[in-house]
mmCIF file with all atom_site columns, C-alpha atoms in Angstrom:
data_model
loop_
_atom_site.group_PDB
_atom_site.id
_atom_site.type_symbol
_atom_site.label_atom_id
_atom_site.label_alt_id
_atom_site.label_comp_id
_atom_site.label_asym_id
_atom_site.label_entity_id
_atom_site.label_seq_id
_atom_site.pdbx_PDB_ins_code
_atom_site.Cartn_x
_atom_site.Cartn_y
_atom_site.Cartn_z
_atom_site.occupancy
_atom_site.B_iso_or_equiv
_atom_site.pdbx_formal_charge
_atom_site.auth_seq_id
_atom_site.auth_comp_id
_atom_site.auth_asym_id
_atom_site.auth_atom_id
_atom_site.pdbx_PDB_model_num
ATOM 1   C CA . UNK A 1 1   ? 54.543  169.462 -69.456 1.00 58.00 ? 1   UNK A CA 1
ATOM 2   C CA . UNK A 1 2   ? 52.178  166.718 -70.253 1.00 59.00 ? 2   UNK A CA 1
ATOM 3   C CA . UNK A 1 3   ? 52.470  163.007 -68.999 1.00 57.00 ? 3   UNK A CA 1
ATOM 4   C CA . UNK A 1 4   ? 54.107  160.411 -70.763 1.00 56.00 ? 4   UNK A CA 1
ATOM 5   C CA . UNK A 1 5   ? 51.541  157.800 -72.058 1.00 56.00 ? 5   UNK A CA 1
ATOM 6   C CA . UNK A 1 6   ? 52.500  154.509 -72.597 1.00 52.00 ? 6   UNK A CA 1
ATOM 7   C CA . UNK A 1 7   ? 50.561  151.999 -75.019 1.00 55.00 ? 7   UNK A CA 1
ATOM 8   C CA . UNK A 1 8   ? 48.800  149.817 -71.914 1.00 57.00 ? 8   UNK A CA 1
ATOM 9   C CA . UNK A 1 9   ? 47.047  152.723 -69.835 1.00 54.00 ? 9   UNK A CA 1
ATOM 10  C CA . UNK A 1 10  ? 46.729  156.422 -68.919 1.00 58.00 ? 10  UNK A CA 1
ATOM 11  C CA . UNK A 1 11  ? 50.065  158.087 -68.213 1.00 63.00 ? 11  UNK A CA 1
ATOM 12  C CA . UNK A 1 12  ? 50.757  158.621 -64.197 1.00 59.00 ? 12  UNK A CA 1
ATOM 13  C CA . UNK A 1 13  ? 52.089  161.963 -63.482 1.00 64.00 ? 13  UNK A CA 1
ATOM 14  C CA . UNK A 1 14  ? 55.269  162.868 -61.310 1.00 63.00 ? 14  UNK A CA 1
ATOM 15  C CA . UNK A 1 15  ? 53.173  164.056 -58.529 1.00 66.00 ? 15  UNK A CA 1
ATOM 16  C CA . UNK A 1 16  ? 50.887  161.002 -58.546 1.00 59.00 ? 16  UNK A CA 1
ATOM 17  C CA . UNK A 1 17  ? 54.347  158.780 -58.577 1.00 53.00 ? 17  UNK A CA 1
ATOM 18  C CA . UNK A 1 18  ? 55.320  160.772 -55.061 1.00 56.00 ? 18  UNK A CA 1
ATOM 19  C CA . UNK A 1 19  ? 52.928  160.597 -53.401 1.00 57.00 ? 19  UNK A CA 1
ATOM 20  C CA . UNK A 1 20  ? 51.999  157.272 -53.451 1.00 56.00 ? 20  UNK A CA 1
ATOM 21  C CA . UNK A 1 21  ? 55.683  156.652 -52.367 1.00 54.00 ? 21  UNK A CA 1
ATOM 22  C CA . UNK A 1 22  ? 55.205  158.956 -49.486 1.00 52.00 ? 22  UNK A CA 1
ATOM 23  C CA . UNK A 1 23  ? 52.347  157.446 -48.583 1.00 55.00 ? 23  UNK A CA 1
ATOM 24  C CA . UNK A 1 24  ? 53.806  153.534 -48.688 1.00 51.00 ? 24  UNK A CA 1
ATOM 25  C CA . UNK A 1 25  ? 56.833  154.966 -46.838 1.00 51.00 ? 25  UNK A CA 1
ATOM 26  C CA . UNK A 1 26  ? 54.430  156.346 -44.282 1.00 51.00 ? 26  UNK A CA 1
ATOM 27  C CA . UNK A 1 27  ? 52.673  153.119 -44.125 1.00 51.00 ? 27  UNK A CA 1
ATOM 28  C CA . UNK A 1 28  ? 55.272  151.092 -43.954 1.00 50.00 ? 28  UNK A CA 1
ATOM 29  C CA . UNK A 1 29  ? 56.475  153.140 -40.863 1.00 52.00 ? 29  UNK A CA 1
ATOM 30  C CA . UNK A 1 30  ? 53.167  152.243 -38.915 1.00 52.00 ? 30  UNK A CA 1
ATOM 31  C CA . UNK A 1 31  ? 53.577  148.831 -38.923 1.00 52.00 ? 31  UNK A CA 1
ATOM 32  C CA . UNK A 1 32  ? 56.741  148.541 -36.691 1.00 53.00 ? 32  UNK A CA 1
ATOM 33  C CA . UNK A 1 33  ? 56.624  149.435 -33.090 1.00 58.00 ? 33  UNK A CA 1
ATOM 34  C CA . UNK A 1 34  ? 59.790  150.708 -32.804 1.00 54.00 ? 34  UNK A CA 1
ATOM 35  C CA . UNK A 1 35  ? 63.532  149.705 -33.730 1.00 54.00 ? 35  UNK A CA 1
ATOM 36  C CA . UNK A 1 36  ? 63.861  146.279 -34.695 1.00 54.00 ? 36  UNK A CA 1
ATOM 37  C CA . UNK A 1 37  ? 65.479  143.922 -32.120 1.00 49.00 ? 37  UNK A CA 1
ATOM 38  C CA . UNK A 1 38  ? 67.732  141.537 -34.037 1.00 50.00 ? 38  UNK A CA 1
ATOM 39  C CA . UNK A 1 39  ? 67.058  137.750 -32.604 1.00 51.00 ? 39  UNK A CA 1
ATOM 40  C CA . UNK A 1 40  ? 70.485  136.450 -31.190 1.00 52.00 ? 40  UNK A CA 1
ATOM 41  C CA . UNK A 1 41  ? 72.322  134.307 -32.930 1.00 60.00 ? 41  UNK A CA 1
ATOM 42  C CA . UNK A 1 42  ? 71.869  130.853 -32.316 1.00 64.00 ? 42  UNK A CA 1
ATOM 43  C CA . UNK A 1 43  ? 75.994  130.494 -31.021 1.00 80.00 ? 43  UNK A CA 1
ATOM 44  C CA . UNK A 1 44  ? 75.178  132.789 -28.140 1.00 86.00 ? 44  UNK A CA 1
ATOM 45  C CA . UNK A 1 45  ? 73.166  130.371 -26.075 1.00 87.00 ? 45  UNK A CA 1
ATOM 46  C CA . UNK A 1 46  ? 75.458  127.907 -26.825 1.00 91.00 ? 46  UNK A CA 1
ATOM 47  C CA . UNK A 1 47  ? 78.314  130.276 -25.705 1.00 91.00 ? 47  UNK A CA 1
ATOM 48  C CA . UNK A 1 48  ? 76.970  131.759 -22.751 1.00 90.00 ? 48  UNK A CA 1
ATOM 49  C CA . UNK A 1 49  ? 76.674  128.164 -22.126 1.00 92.00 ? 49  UNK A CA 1
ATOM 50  C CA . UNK A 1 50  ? 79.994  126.853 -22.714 1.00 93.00 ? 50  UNK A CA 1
ATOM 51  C CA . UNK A 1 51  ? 81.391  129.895 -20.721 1.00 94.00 ? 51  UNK A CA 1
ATOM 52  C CA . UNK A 1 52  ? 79.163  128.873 -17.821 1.00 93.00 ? 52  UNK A CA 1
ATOM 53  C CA . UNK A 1 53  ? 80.768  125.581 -18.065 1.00 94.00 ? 53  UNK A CA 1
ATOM 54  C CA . UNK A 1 54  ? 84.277  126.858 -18.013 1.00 95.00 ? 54  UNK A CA 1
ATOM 55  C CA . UNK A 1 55  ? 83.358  129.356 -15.062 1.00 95.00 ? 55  UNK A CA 1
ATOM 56  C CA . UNK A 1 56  ? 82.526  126.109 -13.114 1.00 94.00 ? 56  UNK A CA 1
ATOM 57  C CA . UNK A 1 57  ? 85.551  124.276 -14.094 1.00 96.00 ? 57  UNK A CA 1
ATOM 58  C CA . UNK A 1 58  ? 87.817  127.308 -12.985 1.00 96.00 ? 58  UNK A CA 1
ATOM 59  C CA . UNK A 1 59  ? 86.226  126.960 -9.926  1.00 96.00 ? 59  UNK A CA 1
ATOM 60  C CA . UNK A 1 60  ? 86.451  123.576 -9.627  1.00 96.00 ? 60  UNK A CA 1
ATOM 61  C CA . UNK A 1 61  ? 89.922  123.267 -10.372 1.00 96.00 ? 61  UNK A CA 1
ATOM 62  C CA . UNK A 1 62  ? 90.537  126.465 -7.826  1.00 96.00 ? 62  UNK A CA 1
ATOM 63  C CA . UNK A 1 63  ? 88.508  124.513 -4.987  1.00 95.00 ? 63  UNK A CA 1
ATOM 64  C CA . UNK A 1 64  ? 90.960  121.497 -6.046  1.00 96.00 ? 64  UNK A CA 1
ATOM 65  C CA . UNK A 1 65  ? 94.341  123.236 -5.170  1.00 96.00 ? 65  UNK A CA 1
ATOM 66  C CA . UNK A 1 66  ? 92.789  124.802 -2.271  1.00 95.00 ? 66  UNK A CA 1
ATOM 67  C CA . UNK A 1 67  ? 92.278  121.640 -0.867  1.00 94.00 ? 67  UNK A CA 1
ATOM 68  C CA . UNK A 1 68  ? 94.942  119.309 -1.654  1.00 95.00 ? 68  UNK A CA 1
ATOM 69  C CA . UNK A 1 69  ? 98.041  122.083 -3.083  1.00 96.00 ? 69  UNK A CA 1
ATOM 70  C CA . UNK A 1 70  ? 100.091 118.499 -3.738  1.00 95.00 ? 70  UNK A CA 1
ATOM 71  C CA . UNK A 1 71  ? 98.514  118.403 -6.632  1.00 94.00 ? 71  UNK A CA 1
ATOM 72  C CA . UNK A 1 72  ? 99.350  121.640 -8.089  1.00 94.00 ? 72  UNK A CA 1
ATOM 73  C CA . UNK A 1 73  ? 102.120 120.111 -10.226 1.00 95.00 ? 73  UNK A CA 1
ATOM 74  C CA . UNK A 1 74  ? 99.332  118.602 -12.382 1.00 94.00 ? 74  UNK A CA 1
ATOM 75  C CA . UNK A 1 75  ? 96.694  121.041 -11.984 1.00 96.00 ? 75  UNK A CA 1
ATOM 76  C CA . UNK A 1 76  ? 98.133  123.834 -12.487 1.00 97.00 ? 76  UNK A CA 1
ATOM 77  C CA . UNK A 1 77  ? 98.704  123.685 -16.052 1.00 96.00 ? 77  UNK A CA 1
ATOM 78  C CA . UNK A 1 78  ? 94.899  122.481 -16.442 1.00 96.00 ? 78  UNK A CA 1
ATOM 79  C CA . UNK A 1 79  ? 93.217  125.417 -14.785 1.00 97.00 ? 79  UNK A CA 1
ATOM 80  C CA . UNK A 1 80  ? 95.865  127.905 -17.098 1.00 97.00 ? 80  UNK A CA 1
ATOM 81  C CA . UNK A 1 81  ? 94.140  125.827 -19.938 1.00 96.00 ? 81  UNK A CA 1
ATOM 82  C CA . UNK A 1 82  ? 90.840  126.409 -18.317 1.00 95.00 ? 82  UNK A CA 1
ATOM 83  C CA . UNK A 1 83  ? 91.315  130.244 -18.063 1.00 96.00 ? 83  UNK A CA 1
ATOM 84  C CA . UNK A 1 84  ? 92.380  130.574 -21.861 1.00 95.00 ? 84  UNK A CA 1
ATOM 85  C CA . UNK A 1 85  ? 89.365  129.036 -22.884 1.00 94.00 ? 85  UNK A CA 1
ATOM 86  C CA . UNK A 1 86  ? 87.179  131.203 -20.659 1.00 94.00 ? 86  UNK A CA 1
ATOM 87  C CA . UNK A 1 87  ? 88.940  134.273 -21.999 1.00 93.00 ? 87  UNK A CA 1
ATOM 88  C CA . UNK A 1 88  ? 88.761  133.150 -25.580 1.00 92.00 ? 88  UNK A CA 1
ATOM 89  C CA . UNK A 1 89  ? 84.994  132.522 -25.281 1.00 92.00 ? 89  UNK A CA 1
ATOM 90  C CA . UNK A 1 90  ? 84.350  135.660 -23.526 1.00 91.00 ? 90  UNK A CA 1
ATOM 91  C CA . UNK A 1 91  ? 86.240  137.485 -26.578 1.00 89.00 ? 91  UNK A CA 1
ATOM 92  C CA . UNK A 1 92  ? 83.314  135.891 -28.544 1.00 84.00 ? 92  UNK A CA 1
ATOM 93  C CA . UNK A 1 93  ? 80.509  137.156 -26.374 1.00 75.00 ? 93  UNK A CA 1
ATOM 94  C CA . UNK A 1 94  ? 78.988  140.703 -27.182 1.00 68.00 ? 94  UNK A CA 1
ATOM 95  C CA . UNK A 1 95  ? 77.085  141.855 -23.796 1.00 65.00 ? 95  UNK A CA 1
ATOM 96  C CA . UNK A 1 96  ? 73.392  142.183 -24.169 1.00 57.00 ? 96  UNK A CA 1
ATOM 97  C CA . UNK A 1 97  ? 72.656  139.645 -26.909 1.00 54.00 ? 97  UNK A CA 1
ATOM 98  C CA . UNK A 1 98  ? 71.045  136.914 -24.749 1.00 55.00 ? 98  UNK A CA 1
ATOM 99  C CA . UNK A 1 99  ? 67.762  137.615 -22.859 1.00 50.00 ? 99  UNK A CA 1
ATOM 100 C CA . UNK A 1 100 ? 67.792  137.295 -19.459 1.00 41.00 ? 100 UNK A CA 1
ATOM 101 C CA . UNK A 1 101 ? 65.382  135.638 -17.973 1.00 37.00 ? 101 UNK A CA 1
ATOM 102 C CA . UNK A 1 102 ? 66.737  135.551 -14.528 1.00 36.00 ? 102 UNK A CA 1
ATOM 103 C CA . UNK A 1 103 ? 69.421  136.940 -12.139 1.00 37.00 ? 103 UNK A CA 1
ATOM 104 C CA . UNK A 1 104 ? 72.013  134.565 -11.377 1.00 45.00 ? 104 UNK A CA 1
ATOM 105 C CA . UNK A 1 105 ? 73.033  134.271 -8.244  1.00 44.00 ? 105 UNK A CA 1
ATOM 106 C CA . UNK A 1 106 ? 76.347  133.895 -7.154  1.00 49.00 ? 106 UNK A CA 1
ATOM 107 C CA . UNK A 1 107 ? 77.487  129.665 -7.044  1.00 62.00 ? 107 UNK A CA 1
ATOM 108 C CA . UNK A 1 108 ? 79.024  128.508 -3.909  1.00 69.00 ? 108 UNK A CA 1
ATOM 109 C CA . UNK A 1 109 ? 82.604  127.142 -4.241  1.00 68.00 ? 109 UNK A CA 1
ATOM 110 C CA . UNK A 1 110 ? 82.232  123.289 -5.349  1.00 81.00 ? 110 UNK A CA 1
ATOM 111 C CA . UNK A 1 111 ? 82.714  120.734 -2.918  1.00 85.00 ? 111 UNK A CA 1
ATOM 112 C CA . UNK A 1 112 ? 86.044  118.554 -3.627  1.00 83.00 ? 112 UNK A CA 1
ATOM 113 C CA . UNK A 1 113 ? 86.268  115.124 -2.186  1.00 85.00 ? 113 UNK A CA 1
ATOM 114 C CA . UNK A 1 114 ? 89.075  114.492 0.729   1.00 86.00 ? 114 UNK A CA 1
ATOM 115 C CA . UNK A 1 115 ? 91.260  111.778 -1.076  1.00 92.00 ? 115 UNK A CA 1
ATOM 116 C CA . UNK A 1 116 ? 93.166  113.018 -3.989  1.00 92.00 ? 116 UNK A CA 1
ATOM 117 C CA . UNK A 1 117 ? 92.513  110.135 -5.646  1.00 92.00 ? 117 UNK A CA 1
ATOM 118 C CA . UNK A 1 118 ? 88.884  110.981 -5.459  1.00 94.00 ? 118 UNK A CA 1
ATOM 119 C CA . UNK A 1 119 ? 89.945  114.338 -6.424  1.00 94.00 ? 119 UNK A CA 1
ATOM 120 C CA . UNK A 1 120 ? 91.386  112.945 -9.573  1.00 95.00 ? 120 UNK A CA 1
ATOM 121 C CA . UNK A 1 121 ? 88.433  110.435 -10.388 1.00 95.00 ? 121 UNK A CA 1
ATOM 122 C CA . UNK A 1 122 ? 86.329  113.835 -9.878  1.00 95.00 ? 122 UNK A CA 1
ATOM 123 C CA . UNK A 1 123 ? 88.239  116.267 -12.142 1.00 96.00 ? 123 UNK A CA 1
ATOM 124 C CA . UNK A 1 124 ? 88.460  113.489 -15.118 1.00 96.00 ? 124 UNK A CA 1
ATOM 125 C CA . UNK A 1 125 ? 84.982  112.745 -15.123 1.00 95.00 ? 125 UNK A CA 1
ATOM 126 C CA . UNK A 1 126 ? 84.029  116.403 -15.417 1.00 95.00 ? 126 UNK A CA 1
ATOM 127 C CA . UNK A 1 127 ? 86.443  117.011 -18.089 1.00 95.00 ? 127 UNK A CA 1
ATOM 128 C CA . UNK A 1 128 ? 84.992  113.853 -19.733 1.00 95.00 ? 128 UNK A CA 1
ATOM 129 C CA . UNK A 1 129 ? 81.285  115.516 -19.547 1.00 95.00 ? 129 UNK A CA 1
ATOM 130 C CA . UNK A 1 130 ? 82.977  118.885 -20.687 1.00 95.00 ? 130 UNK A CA 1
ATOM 131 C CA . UNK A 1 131 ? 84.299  117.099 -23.584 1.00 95.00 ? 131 UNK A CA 1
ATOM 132 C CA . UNK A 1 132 ? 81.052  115.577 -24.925 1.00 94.00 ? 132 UNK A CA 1
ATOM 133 C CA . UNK A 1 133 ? 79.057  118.807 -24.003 1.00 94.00 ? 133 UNK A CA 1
ATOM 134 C CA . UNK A 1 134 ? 81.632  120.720 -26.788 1.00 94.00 ? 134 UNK A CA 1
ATOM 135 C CA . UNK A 1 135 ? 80.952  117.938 -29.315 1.00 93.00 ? 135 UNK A CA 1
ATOM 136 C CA . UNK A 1 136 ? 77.472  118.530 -28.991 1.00 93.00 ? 136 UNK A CA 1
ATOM 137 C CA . UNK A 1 137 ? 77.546  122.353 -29.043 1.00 93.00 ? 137 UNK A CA 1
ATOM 138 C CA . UNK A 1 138 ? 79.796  121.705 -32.314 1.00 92.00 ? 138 UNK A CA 1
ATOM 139 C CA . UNK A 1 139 ? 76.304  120.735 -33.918 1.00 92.00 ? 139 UNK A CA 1
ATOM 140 C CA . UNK A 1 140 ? 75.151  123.633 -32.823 1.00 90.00 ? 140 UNK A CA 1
ATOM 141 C CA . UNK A 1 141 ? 76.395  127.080 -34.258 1.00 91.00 ? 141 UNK A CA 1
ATOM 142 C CA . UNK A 1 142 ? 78.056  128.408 -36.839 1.00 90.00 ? 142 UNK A CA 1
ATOM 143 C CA . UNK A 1 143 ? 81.546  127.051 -38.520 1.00 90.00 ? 143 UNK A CA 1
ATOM 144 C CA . UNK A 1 144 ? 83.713  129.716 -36.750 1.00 90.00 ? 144 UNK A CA 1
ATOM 145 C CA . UNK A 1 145 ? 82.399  129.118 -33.113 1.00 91.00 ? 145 UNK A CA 1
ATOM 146 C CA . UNK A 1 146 ? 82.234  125.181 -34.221 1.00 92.00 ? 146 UNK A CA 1
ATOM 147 C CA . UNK A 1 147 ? 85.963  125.627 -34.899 1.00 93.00 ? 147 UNK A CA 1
ATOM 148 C CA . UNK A 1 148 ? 86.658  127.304 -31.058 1.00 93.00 ? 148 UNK A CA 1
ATOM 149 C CA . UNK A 1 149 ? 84.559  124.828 -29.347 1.00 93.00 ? 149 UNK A CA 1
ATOM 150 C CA . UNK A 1 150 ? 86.106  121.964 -30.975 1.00 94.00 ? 150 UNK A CA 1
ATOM 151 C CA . UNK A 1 151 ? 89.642  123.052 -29.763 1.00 94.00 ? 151 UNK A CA 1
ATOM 152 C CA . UNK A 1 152 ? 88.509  123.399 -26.466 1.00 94.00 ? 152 UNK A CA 1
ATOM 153 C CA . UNK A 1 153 ? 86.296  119.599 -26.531 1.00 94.00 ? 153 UNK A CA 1
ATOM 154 C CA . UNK A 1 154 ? 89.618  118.182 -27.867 1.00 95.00 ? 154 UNK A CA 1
ATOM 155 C CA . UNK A 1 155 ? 91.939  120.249 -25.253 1.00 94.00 ? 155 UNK A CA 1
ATOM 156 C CA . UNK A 1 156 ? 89.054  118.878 -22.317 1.00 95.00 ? 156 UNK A CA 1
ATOM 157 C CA . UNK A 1 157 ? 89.442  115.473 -23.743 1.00 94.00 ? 157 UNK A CA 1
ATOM 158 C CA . UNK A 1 158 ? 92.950  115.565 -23.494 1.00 94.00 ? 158 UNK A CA 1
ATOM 159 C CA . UNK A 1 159 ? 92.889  117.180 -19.741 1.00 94.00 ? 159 UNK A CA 1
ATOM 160 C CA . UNK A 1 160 ? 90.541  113.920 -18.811 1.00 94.00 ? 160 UNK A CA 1
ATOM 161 C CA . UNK A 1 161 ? 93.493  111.351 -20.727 1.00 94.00 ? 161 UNK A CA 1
ATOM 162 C CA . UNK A 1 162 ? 96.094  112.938 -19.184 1.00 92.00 ? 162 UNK A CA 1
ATOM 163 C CA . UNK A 1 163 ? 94.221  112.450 -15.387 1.00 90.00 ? 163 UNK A CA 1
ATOM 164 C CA . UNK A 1 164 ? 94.019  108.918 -16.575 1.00 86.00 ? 164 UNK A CA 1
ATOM 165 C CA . UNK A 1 165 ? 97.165  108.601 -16.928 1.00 71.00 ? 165 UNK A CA 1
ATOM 166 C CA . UNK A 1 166 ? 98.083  109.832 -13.493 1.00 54.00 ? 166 UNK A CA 1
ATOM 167 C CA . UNK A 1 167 ? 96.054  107.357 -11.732 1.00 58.00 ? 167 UNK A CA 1
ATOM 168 C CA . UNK A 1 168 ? 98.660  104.914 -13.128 1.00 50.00 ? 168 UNK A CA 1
#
């Protein structure tokens, strides 16, 4: 069978078209160094982040209670709040798409001031902080984590309003 020609230029033959596609797949192979690693996301630092955060307010409402159980009326229902949003950004989180850079150690239980009061003044200012941090992850990653950490800014905001209004 002869080649094809075509009005610009010599005819390539079958054999010519293979192998220069075996040869640009086998060049093409030599330039990676092995699988691809794909680049996390940009919402994982911020949600490794924001489940650091609620790790630390779990413990900080825990080390609350311990300390003054009087309270438990109003705290209670915070630290369920603060365990919901832990487990709902931890459904979020796929394991091994953040580098580590180094091993965490383990955090000693927060300190919690000896009036309640203080206790109080404490817990709303860290839910205040909590708050603001979420706004500012919000700007951060995509709509569907934006939409999470939004609901859990607002619920934080609330939790600091609501310690307000038990001062009063």
């Amino acid at each position: 069978m002869r080649p094809a020609r075509t009005p610009a230029g010599p005819a390539v033959s079958r054999r010519t078209l293979l192998g220069g596609a075996v040869s640009a797949a086998a060049l093409g192979g030599c330039a990676e160094k092995g699988p691809r690693v794909p680049a996390p996301l940009p919402d994982v630092a911020v949600l490794t982040a924001a489940i650091a955060a609620e790790q630390r307010l779990v413990a900080l409402y825990e080390a609350a209670l311990r300390a003054h159980p009087g309270l438990g009326k109003r705290l209670n229902p915070v630290l369920a709040h603060h365990r919901e949003h832990l487990g709902a950004l931890r459904r979020h989180y796929i394991p091994g798409t953040e580098k580590v850079t180094a091993t965490a150690s383990p955090a000693a239980p927060p300190e919690v001031p000896g009036k309640e009061s203080q206790v109080l003044g404490l817990l709303r200012r860290v839910e205040g902080e909590a708050a603001g941090a979420r706004v500012n992850d919000v700007q951060r990653v995509t709509p569907e984590m934006a939409q999470l950490l939004a609901s859990i800014g607002a619920c934080e905001a609330g939790h600091a309003a609501m310690l307000t209004e038990d001062e009063g």
